[in-house]
Coordinates of C-alpha atoms in Angstrom, one line a residue:
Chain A
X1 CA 84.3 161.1 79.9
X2 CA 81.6 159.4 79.9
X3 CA 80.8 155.1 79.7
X4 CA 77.3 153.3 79.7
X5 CA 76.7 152.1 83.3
X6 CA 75.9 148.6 81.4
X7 CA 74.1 147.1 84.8
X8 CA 72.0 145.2 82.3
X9 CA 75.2 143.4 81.0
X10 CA 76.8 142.8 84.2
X11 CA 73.6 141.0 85.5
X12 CA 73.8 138.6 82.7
X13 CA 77.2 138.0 83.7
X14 CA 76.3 136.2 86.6
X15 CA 74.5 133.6 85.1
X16 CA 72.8 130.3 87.3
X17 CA 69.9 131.0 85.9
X18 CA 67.3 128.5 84.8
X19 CA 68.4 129.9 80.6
X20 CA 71.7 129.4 81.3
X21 CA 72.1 125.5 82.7
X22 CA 72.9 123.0 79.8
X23 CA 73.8 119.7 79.4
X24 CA 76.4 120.3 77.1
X25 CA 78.0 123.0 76.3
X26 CA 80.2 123.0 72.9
X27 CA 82.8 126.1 72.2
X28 CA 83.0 126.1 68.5
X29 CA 80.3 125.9 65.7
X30 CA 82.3 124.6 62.9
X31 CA 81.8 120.6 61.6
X32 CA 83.2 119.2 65.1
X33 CA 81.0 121.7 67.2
X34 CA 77.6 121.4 64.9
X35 CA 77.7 117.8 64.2
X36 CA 78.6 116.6 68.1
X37 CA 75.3 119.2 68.6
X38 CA 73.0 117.1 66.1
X39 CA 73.4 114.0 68.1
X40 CA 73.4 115.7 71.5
X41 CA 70.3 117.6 70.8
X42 CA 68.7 114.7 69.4
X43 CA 69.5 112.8 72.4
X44 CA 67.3 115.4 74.4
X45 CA 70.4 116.6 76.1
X46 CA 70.0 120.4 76.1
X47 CA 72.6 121.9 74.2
X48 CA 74.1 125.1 73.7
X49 CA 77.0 125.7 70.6
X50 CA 78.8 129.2 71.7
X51 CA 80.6 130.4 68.4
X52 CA 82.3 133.2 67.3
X53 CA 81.1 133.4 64.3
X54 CA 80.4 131.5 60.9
X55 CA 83.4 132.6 59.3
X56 CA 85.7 132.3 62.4
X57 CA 87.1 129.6 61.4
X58 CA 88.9 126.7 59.0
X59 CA 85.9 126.0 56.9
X60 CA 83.8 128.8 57.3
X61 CA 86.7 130.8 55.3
X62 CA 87.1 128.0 53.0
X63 CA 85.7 129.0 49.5
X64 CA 84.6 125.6 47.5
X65 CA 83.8 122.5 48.8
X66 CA 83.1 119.3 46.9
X67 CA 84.1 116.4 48.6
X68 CA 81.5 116.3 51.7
X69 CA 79.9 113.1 51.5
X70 CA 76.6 113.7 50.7
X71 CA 76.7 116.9 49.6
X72 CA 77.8 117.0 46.0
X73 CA 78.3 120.6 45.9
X74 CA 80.2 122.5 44.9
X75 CA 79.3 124.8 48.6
X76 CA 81.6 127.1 50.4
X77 CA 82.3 126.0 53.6
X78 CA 80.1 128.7 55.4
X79 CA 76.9 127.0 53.6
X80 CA 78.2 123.8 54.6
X81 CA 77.9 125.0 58.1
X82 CA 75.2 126.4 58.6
X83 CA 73.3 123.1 56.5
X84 CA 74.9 121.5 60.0
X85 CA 73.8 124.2 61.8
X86 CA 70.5 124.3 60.5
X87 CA 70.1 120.3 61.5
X88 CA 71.5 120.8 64.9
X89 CA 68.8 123.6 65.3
X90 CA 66.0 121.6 64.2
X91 CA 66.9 118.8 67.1
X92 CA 66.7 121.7 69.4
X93 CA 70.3 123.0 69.9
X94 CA 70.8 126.4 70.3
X95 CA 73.6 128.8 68.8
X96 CA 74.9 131.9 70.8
X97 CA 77.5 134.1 68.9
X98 CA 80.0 135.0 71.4
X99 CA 83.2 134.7 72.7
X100 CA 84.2 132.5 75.5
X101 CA 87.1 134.4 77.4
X102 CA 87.4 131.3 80.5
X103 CA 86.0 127.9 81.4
X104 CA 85.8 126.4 85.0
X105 CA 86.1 122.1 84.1
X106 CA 86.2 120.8 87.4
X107 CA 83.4 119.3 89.5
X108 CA 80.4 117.9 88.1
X109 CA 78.4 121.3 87.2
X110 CA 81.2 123.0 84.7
X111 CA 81.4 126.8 84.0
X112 CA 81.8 128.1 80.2
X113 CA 82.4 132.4 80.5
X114 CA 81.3 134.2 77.4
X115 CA 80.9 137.6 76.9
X116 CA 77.5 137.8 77.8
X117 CA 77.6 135.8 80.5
X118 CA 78.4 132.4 81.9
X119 CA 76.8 129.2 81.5
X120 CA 76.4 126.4 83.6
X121 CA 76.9 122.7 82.0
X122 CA 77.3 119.0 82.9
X123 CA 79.8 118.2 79.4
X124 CA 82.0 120.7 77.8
X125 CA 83.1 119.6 74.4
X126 CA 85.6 121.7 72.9
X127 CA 86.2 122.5 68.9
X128 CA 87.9 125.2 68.7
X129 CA 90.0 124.6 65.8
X130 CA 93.0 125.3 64.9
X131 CA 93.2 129.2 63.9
X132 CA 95.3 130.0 66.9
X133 CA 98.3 132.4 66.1
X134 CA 102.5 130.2 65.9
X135 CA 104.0 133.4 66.0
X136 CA 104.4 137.2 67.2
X137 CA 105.5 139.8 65.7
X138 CA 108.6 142.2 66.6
X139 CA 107.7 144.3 69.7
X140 CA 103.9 142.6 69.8
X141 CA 105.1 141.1 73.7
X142 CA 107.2 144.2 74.7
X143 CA 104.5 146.6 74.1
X144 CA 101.4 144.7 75.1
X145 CA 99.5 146.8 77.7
X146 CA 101.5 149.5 76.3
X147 CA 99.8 149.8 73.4
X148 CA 99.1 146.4 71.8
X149 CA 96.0 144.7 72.8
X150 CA 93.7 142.0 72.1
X151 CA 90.4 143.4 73.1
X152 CA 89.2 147.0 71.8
X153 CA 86.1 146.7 73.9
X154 CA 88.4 146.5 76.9
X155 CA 90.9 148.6 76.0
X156 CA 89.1 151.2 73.4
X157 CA 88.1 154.3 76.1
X158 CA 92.4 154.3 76.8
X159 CA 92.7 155.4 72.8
X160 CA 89.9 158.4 72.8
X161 CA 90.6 161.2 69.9
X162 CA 94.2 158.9 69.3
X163 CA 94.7 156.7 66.0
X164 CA 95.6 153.3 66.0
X165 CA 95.5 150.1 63.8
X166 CA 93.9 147.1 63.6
X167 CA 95.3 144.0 62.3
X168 CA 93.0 141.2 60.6
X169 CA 91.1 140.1 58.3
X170 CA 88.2 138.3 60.1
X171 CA 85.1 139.1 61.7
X172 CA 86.3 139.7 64.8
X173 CA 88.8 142.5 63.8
X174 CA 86.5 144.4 61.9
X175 CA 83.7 144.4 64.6
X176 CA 86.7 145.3 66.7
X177 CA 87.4 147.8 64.3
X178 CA 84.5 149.4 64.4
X179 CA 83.8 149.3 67.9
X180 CA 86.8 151.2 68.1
X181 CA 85.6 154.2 66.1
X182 CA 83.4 155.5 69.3
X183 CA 87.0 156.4 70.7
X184 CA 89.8 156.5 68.2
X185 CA 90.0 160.1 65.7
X186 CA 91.6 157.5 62.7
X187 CA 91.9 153.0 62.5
X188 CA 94.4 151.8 59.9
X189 CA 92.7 148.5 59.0
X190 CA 95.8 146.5 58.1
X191 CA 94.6 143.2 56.2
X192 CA 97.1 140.5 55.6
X193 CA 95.1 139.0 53.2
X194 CA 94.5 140.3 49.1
X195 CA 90.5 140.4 50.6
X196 CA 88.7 140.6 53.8
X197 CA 87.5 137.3 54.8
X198 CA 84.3 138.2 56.5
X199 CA 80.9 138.6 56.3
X200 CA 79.5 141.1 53.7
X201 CA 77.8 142.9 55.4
X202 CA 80.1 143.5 58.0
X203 CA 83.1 144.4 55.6
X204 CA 81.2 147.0 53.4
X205 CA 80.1 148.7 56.7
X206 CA 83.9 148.8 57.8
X207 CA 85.3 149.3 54.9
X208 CA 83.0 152.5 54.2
X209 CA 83.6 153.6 57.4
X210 CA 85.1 157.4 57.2
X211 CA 87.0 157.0 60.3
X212 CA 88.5 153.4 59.0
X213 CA 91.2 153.1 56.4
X214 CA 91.4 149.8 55.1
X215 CA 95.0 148.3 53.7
X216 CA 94.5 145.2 51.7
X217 CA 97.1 142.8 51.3
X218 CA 99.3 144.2 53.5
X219 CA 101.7 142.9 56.3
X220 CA 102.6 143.6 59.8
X221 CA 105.9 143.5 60.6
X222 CA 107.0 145.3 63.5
X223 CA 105.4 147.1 66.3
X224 CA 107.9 150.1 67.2
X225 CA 108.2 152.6 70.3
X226 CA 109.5 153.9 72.9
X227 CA 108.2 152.3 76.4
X228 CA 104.7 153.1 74.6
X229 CA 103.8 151.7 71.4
X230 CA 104.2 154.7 68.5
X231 CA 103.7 153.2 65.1
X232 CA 103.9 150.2 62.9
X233 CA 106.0 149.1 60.1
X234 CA 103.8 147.5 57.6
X235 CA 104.9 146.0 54.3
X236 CA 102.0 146.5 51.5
X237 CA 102.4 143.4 48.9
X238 CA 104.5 144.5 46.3
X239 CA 104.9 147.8 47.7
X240 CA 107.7 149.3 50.2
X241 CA 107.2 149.5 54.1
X242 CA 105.8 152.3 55.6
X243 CA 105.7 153.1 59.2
X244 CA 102.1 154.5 60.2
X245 CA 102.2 156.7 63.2
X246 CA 100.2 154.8 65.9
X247 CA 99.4 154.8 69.8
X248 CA 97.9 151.9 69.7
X249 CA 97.6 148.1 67.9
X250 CA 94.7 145.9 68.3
X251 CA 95.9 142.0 66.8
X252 CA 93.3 139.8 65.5
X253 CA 96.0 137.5 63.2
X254 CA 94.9 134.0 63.1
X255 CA 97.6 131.1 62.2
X256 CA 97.7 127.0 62.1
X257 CA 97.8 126.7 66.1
X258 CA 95.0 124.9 68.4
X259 CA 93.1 127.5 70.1
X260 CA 93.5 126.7 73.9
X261 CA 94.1 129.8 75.6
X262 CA 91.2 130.2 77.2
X263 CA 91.9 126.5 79.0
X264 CA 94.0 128.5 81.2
X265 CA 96.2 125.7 81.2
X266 CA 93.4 123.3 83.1
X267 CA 93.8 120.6 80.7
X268 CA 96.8 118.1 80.8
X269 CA 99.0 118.7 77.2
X270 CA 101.8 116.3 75.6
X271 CA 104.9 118.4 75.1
X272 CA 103.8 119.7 72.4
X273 CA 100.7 121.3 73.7
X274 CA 98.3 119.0 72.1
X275 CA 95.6 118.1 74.2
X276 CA 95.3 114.5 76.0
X277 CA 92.2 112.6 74.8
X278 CA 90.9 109.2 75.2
X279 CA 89.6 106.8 72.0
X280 CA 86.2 108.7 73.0
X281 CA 87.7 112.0 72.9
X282 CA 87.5 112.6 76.3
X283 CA 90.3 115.0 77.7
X284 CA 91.9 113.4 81.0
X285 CA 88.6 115.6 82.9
X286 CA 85.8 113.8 83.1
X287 CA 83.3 115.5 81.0
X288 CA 85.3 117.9 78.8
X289 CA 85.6 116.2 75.3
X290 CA 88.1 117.9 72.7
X291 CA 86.9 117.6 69.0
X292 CA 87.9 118.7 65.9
X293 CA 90.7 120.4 64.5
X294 CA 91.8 121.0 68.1
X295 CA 93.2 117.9 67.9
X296 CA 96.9 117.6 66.9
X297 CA 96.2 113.5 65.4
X298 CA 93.6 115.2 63.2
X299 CA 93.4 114.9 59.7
X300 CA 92.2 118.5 59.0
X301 CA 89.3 117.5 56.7
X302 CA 85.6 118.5 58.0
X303 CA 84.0 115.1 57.2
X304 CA 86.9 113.8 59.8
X305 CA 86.1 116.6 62.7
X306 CA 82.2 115.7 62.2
X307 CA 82.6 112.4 63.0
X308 CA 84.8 113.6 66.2
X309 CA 82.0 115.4 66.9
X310 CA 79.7 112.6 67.0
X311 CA 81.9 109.8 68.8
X312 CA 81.7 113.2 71.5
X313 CA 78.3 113.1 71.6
X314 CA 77.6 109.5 72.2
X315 CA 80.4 109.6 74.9
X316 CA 78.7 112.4 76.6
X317 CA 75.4 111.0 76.4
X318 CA 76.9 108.0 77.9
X319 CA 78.9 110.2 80.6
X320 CA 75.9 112.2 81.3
X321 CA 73.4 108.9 81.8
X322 CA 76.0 107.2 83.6
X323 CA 75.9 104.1 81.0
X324 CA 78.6 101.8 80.6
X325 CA 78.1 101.1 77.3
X326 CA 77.2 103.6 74.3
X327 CA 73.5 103.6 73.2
X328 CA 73.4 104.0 69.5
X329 CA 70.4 105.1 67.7
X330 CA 70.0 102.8 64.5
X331 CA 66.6 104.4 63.8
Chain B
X1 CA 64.7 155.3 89.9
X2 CA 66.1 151.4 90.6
X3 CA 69.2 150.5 89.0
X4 CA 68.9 146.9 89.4
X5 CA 66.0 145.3 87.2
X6 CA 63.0 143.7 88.3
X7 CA 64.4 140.1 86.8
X8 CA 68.0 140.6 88.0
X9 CA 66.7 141.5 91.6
X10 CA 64.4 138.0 91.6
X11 CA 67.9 136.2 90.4
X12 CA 69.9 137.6 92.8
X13 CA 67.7 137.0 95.2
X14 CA 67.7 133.5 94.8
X15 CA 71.2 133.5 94.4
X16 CA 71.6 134.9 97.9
X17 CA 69.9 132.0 99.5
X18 CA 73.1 130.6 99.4
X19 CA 74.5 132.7 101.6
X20 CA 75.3 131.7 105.3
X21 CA 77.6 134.0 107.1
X22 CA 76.6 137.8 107.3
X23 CA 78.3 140.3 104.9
X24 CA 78.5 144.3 105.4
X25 CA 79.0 146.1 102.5
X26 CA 81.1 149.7 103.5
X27 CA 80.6 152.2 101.5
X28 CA 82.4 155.6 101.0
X29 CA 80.7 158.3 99.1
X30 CA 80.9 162.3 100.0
X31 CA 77.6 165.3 100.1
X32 CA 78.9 166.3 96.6
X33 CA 78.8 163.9 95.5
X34 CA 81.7 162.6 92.7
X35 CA 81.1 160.9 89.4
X36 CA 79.1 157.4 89.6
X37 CA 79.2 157.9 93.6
X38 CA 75.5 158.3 93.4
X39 CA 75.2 154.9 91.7
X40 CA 78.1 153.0 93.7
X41 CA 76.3 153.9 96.2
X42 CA 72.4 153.1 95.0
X43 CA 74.1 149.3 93.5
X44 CA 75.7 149.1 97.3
X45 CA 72.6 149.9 99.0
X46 CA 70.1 148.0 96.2
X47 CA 72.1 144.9 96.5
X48 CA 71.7 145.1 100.1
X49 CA 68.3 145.0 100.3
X50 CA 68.0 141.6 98.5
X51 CA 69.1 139.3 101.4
X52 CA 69.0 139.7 105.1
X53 CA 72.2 138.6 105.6
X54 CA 73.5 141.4 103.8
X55 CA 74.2 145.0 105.2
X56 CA 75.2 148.4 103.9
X57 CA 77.0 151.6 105.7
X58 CA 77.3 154.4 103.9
X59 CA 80.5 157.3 105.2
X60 CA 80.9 160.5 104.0
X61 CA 84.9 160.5 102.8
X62 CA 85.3 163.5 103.9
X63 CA 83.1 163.9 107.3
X64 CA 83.4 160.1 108.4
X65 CA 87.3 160.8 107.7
X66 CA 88.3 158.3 111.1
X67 CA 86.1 155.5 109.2
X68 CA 88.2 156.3 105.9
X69 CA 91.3 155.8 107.7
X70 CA 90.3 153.0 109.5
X71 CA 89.9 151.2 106.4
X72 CA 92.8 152.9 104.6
X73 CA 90.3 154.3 101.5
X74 CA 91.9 156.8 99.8
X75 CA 89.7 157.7 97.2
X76 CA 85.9 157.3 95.9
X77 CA 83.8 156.0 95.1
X78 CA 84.9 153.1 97.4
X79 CA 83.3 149.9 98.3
X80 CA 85.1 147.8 101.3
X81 CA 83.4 144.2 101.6
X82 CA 83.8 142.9 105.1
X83 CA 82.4 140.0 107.1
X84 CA 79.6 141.3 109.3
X85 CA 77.6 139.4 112.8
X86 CA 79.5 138.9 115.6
X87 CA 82.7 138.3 114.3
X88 CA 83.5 141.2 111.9
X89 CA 86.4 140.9 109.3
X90 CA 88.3 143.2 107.0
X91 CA 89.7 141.0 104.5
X92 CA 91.1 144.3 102.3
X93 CA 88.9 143.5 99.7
X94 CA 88.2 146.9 97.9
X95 CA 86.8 148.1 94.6
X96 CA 87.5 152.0 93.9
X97 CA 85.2 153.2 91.0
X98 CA 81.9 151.9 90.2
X99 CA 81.2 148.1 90.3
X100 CA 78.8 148.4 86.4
X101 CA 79.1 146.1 83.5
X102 CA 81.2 142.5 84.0
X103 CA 82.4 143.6 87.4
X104 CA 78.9 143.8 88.7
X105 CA 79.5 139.8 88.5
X106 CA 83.4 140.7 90.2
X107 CA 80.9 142.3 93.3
X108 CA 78.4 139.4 93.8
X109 CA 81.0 136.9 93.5
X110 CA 82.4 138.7 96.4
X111 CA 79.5 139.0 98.4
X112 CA 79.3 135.3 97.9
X113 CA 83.6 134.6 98.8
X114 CA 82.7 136.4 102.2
X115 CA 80.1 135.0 103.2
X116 CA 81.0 131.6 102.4
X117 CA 84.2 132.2 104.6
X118 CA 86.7 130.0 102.0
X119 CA 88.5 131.6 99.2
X120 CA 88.6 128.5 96.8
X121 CA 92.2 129.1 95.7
X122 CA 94.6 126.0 95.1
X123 CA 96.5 123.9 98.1
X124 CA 99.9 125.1 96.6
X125 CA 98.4 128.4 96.7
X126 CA 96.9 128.8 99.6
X127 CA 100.0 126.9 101.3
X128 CA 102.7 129.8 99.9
X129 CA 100.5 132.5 101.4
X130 CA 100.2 131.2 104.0
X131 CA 103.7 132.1 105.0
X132 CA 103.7 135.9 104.0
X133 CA 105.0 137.8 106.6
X134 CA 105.3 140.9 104.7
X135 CA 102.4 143.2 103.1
X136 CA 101.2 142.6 99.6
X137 CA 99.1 145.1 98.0
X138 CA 97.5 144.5 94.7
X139 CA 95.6 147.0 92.2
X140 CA 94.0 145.4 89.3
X141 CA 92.6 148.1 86.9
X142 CA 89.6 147.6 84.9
X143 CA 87.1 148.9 82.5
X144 CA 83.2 147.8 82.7
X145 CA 83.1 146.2 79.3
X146 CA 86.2 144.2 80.0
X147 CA 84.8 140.3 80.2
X148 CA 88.1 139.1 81.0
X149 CA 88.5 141.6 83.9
X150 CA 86.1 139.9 86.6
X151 CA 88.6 136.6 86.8
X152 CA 91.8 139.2 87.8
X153 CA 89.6 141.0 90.7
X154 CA 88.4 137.7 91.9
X155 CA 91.6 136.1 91.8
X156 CA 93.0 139.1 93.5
X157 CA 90.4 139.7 96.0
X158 CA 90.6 135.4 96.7
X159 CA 94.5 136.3 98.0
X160 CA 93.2 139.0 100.0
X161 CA 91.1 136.6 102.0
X162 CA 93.4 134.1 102.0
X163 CA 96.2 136.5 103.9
X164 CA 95.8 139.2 106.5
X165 CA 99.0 140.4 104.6
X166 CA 97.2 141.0 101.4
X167 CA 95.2 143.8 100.6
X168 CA 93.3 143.9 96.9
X169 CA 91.5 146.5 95.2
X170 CA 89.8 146.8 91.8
X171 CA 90.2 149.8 90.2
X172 CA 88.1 151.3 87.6
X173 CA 90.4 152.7 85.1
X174 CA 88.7 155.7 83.2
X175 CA 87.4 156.6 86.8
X176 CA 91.1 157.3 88.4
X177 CA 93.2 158.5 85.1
X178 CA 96.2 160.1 87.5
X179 CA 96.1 156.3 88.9
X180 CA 96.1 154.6 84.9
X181 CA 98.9 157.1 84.1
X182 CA 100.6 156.3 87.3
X183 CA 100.7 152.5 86.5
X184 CA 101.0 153.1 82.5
X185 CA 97.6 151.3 82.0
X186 CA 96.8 151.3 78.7
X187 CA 95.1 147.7 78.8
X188 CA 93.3 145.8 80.9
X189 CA 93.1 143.8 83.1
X190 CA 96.5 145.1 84.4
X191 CA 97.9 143.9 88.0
X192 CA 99.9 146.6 89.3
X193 CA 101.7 144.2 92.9
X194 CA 103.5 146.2 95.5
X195 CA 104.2 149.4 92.8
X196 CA 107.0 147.8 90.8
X197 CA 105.6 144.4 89.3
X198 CA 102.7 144.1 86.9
X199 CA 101.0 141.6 85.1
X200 CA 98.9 141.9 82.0
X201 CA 95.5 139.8 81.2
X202 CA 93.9 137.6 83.3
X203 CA 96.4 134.9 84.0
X204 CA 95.7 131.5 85.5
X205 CA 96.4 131.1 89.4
X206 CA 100.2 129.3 89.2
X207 CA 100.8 132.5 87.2
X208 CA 100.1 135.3 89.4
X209 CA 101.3 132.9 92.4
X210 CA 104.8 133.2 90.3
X211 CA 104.4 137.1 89.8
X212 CA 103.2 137.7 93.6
X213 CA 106.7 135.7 94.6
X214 CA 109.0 137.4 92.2
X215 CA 106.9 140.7 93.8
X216 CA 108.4 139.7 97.4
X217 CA 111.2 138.4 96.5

């Protein structure tokens, strides 16, 4: 038995550092996130975009764009963000890759925990899109912490020398994936999709793995056991269902839902669980602005969630400075 | 050899500036002593050194056994965080294993809740507690690279303060496997409440407000 003490980790954790105060803080990198980060960081507000990853969401999986204005294209949508990206860099905003598991949005000086650490910010704009799973699957809620869980780095040490499958087709599962090889004998890498929809580099690694066996196009259907999660029935496309002998099942499915949970249910939600927000997308806390595909009024087109990122900006430039009125740069 | 790094000391030092009333920092180790006992204690005793206000005592669990008692540790390494000065207080805030990785932050942020003297949870929250008459203990297990661990200790060890009825204690999972078999923990961050209710995740307050009732209920 044996874990690294990771003291170096926990110290970042604590954050209040000079590094980590912002002025805004955006969760989300895709068109709502980059473009609200162009006109913050050009505002001189210091500004810090904590994303997953490029192809963690809507458009970064999309494959051919060629309706952006102004860029003829055709692009996929993970060169259209990083073009954003690229400009929101060059105004001085800075990118982190990392999750953000909580958020504290009261007072004036707001809290944003990521993995590495937390960070300290006047504005939080949140553009988290819409990825966010509608459904579970049989036996997913009966067996979680039996079994079924959503974090291998948390949970990996509990499945040493065991075999277990992951579920996903995204970055995150397959870093999960092979995080999960220090522990695990054998990972049945169950893909929902005909292909992996990550980066390259990061599939052929997993997918050449000898400890990972990868299932293309296959679903998950049911997660089975006995007070203790001890296999799942998959169901290969056009192939018969199988149940693969499993202690444990790590979920990394991604659906049509707004991604909210790690609100904590802070934010006031219509009935439907669409966020609140104002005509300058500002959610009914002063300072936290939602943007994006977030958004349940949202016409799911990234020209639409850039310029919800932008209307963002200017309100939190105007928040920040205490204006009245919006100051728009015509230069 | 210093556990804590040269740049992490400076912060924490400076972090500690904040603090107003005196905290003591109990530690229980033994002269064998048991796996990451030796650094509980050297985090314990390097983190004490950074502010004045801050004090360490270090019992052998098996020599100093009236001490164990008298703070109800039952295993090691343990870490009891108490109010110090003139008016000493055992809130039953506990952490069993070693206090590395994210719940290095769970420890500071502790340090911090006790000195400050106010636990920050809700009215409604602090309100229901506030009419416990019966003992609550809770046991949230963790692993070091869990990040959403540190807001189910905190939460916890914020209800422990807030009631001389609740007692919380993190629990390092890999550390006390009889304990994570006990409690089926297989994930984490897992609530274990008075033996018989759990709680999976790191749920917002209202939640585990809901889950502590249905726990006494």
């Amino acid at each position: 038995m044996s874990f690294d003490l990771n003291l170096g980790l926990g110290m970042s954790n604590l954050g209040g550092g000079e590094d980590n105060n912002y002025d805004v803080v955006i969760i989300g990198g895709g068109p709502a996130g980059a473009s609200a980060a162009i006109y913050t960081a050009r505002a001189d507000l210091r500004t810090l975009v904590i994303d997953k990853g490029l192809t963690a969401g809507a458009l970064g999986i999309t494959g051919k764009i060629s309706n952006y204005p102004g860029v003829p294209g055709p692009v996929t949508g993970a060169e259209l963000v990083e073009i954003m990206r690229a400009q929101a860099e060059s105004f001085g905003a800075k990118f982190l890759t990392d999750k953000v598991v909580g958020v504290d949005i009261h007072g004036e000086r707001k809290m944003v925990m990521a993995g590495t650490g937390a960070f300290y910010t006047k504005v939080i704009m949140l553009a988290t899109g819409s990825m966010g799973r509608t459904s579970v699957v049989k036996g997913e809620e009966e067996f979680l912490g039996r079994g079924v869980s959503y974090c291998a780095t948390c949970d990996g040490a509990f499945f040493r020398n065991q075999t277990v499958a992951v579920i996903g087709n995204n970055d995150e599962a397959l870093e999960e994936a092979l995080f999960l090889t220090k522990f695990a004998d054998k990972i049945h890498l169950i893909v929902p999709t005909p292909e992996l929809k990550a980066r390259e580099a990061l599939a052929a690694e997993a997918t050449t793995h000898p400890k990972i066996a990868v299932q293309l196009g296959t679903r998950l259907k049911e997660i089975m056991g006995n007070g203790q999660v001890a296999g799942v029935r998959v169901h290969p496309r056009g192939g018969s269902e199988e149940t693969l002998p499993v202690t444990g099942a790590f979920v990394y499915l991604q659906g049509g839902k707004p991604i909210t949970d790690y609100l904590m249910e802070q934010l006031e939600t219509q009935p439907n669980g669409c966020l609140v927000v104002d005509h300058e997308m500002q959610t009914t806390v002063p300072g936290v602005f939602a943007i994006g595909d977030l958004l349940c009024t949202h016409i799911k087109q990234a020209v639409i969630a850039a310029a919800d990122g932008v209307i963002a900006a200017v309100a939190a430039d105007k928040y920040i400075h205490g204006r009245k009125a919006v100051q728009t740069d015509w230069k | 050899m210093s556990l804590l790094q040269e740049a992490d000391r400076n912060h924490l030092i400076n972090e500690f500036q904040a603090l107003t009333e005196p905290v003591k920092l109990v530690m229980f180790t033994q002269e064998m002593e048991c796996q990451y006992c030796r650094e509980t204690r050297m985090i314990s005793e390097e983190v004490a050194e950074l502010s004045d206000k801050i004090s360490v005592e270090v019992y052998d669990f098996v020599r100093d056994q009236e001490i164990a008692e008298h703070y109800n540790i039952d295993k090691i390494p343990a870490i009891a965080i108490v109010r110090g000065g003139q008016k000493p207080k055992d809130y039953g805030i506990r952490f069993y294993g070693i206090p590395s990785g994210y719940e290095f932050s769970s420890l500071i942020e502790n340090i911090m809740m006790v000195s400050r003297g106010e636990s920050g949870l809700s009215a409604e929250t602090k309100a229901w507690v506030a009419n416990l008459q019966e003992p609550v203990h809770l046991q949230v297990f963790v692993t070091p690279t869990c990040p959403y661990c540190p807001q189910a200790v905190i939460m916890a060890h914020q209800l422990a303060m807030e009631s001389e009825f609740i007692t919380a204690d993190m629990v390092e999972a890999i550390e006390f496997p009889q304990l994570s078999n006990k409690y089926h923990v297989h994930g984490v961050p897992r609530t274990v409440i008075n033996e018989d209710t759990h709680m999976e995740g790191a749920a917002p307050e209202p939640i585990l407000l809901s889950k502590l009732q249905e726990a006494v209920a």
